[in-house]
PDB file of C-alpha atoms in Angstrom:
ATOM      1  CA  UNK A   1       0.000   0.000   0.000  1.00 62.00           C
ATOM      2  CA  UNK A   2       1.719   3.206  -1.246  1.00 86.00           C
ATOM      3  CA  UNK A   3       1.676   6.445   0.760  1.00 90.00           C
ATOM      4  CA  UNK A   4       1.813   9.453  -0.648  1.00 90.00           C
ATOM      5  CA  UNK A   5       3.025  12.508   1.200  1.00 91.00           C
ATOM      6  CA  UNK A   6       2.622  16.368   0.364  1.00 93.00           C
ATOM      7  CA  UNK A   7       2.916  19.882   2.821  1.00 94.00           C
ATOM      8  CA  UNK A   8       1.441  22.466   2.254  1.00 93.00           C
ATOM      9  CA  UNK A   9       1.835  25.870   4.108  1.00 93.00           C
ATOM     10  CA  UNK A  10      -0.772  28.816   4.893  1.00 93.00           C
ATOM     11  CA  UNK A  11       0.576  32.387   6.599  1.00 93.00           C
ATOM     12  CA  UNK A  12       2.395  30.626   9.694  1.00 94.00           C
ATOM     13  CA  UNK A  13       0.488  26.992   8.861  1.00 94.00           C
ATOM     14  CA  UNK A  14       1.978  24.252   7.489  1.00 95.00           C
ATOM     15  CA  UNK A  15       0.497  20.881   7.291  1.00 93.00           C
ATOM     16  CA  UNK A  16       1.896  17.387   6.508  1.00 94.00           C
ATOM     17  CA  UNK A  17      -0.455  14.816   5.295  1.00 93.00           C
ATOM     18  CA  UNK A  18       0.105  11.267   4.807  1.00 94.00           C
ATOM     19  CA  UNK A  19      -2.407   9.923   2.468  1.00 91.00           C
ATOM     20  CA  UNK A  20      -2.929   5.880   1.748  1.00 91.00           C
ATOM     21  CA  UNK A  21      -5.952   4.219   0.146  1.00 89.00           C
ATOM     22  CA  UNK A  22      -8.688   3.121   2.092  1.00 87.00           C
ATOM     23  CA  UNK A  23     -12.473   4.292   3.754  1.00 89.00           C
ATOM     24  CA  UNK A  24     -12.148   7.925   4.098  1.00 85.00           C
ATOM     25  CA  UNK A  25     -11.204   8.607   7.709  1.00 89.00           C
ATOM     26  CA  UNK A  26      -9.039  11.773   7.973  1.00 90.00           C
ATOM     27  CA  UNK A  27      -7.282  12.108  11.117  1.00 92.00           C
ATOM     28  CA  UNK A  28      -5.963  15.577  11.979  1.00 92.00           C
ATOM     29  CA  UNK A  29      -3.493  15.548  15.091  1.00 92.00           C
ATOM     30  CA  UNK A  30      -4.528  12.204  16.085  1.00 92.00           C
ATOM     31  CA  UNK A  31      -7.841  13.392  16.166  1.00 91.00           C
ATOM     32  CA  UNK A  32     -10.969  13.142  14.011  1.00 90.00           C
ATOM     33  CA  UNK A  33     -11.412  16.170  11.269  1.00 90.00           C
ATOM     34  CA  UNK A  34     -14.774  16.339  13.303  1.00 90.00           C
ATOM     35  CA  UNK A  35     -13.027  16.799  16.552  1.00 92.00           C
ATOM     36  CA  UNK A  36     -10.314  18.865  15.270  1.00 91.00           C
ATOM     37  CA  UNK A  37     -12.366  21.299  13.651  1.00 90.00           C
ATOM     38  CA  UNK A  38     -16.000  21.775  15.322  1.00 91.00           C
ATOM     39  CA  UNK A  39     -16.754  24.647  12.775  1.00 88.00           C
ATOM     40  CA  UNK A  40     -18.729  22.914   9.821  1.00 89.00           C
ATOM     41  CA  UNK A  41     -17.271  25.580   7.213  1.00 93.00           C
ATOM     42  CA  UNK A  42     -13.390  24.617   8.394  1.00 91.00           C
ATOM     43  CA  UNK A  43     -14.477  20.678   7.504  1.00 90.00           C
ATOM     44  CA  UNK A  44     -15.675  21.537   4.687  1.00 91.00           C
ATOM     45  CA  UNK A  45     -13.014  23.480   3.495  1.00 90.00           C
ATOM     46  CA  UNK A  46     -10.337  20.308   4.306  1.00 89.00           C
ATOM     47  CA  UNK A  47     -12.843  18.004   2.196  1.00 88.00           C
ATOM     48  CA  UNK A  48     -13.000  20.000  -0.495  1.00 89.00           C
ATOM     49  CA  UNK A  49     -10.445  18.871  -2.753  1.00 88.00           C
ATOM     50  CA  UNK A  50     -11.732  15.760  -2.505  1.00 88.00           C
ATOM     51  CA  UNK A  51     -15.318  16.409  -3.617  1.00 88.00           C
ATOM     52  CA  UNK A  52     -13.817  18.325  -6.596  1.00 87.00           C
ATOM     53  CA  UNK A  53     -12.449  15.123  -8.225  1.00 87.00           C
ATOM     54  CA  UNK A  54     -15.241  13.119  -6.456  1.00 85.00           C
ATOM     55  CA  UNK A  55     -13.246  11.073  -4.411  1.00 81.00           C
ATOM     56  CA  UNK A  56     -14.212  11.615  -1.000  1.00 82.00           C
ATOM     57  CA  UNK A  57     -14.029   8.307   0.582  1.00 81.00           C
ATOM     58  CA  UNK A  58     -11.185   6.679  -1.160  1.00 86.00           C
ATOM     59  CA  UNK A  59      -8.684   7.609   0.974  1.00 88.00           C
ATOM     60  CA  UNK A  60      -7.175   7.407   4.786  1.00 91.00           C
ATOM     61  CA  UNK A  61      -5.917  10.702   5.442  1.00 91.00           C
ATOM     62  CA  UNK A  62      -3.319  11.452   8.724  1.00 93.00           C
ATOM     63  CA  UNK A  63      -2.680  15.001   8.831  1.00 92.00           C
ATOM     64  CA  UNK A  64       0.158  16.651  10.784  1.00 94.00           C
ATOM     65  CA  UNK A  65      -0.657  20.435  11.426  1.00 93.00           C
ATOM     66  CA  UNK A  66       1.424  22.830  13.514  1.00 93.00           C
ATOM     67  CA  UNK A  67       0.927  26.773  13.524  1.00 92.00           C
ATOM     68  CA  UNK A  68      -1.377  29.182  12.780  1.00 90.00           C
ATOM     69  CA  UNK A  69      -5.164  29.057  13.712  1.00 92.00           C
ATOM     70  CA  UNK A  70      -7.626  27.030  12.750  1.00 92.00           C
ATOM     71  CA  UNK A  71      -8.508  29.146   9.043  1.00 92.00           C
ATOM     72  CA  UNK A  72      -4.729  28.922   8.672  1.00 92.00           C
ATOM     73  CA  UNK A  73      -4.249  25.218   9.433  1.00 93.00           C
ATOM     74  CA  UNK A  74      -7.564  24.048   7.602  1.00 92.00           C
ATOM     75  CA  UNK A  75      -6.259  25.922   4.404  1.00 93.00           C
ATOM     76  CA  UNK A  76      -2.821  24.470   5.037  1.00 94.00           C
ATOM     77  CA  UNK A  77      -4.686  20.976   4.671  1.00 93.00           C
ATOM     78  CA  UNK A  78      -6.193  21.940   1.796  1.00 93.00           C
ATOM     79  CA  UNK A  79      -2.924  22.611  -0.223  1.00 93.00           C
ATOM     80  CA  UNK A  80      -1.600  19.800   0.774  1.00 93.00           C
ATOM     81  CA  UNK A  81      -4.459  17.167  -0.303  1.00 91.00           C
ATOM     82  CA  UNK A  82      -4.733  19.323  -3.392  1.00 91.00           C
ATOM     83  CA  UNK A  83      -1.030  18.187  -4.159  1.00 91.00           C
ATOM     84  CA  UNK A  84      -1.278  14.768  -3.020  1.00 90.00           C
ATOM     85  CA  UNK A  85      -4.240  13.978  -5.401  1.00 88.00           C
ATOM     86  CA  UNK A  86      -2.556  15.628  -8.222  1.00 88.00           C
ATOM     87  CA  UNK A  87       0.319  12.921  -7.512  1.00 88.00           C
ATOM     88  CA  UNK A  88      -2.540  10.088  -7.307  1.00 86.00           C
ATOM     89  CA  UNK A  89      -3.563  10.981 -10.317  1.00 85.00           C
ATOM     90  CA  UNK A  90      -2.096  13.954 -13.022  1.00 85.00           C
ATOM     91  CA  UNK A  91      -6.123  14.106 -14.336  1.00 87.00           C
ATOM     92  CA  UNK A  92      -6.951  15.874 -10.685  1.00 85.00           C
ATOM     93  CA  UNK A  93      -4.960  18.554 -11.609  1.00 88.00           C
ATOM     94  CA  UNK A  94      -7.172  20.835 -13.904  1.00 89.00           C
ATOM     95  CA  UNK A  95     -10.204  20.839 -11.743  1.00 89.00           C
ATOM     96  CA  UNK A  96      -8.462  21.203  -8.878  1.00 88.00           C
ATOM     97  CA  UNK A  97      -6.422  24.512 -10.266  1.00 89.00           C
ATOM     98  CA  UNK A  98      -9.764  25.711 -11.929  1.00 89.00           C
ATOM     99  CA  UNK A  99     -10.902  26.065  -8.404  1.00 87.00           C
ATOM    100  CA  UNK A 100      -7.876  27.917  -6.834  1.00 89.00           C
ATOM    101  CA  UNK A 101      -6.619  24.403  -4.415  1.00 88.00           C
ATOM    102  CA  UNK A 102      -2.881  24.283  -5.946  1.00 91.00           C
ATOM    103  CA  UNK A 103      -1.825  28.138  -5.367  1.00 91.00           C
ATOM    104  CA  UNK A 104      -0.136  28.770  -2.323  1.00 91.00           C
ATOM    105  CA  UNK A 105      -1.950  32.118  -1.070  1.00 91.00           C
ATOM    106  CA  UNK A 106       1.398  34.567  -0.053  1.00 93.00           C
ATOM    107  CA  UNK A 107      -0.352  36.780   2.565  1.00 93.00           C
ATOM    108  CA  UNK A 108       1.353  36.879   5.033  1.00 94.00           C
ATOM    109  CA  UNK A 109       0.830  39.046   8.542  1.00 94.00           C
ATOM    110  CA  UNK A 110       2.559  42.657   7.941  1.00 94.00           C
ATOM    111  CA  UNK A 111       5.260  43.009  10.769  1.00 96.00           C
ATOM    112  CA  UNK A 112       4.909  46.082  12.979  1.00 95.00           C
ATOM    113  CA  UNK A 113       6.827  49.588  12.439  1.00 95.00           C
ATOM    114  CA  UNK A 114       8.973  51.075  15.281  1.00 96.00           C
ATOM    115  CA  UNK A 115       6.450  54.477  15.715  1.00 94.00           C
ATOM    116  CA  UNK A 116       3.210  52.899  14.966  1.00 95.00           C
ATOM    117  CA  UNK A 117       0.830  51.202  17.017  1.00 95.00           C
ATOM    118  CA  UNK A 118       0.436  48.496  14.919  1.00 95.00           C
ATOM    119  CA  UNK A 119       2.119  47.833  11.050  1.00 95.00           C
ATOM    120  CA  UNK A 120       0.354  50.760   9.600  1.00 96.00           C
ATOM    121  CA  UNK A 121      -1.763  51.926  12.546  1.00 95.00           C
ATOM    122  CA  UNK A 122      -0.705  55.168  13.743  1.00 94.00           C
ATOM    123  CA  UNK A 123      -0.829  56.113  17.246  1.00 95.00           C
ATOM    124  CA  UNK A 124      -3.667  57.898  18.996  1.00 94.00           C
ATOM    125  CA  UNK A 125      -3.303  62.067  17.955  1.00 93.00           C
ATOM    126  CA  UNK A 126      -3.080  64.163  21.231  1.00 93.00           C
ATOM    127  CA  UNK A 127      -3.243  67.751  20.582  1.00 91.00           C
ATOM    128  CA  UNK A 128      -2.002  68.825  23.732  1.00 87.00           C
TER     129      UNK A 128
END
């Protein structure tokens, strides 16, 4: 049974899958995707590359995720199961870049400026 491994990183996310075929469990930190992420719109956003190419339940997913919050880490997932089906199979690859899955987004979190409250935030005017 052949693994097939991918990463894939979102502002200070990354995520390591492990994918292998089987009955659709995905375990995220040793923990169901259910348990991991309670928000239905985060789940849905891990499963999505697999109901793109209709495979949703052909694989057992272990996810390693470290970083971030849980937006960050559930779009870090996504990336990476976006590149591990293209591996599977190079057919997944056009519907899955149609819909966005294979671009690594490059916003990042603007550091903060000596003289500012925040990075572009200026501190509060006092007149007097």
């Amino acid at each position: 049974m052949e693994v097939i491994s991918s990463i894939g990183r979102r502002k200070t996310s990354i995520a390591r899958i492990y994918m292998t075929s089987g009955k659709g469990e995905i375990t995220v930190n040793n923990k169901s995707v259910e348990d991991y992420f309670p928000a239905g719109i985060l789940q849905t956003i891990v499963r999505q590359p697999l109901n793109t190419v209709g495979q949703d339940g052909n694989f057992d997913i272990k996810v390693n995720v470290d970083g971030g919050g849980p937006a960050g880490q559930a779009e870090a997932i996504r990336l990476a199961l976006s590149r591990a089906l293209c591996e599977v199979d190079a057919e997944n690859r056009s519907p899955l870049k149609k819909e966005g899955f294979l671009t690594r987004d490059p916003r990042m979190v603007e550091r903060k400026k000596y003289g500012r409250r925040k990075a572009r935030r200026k501190f509060q005017f006092s007149k007097r």
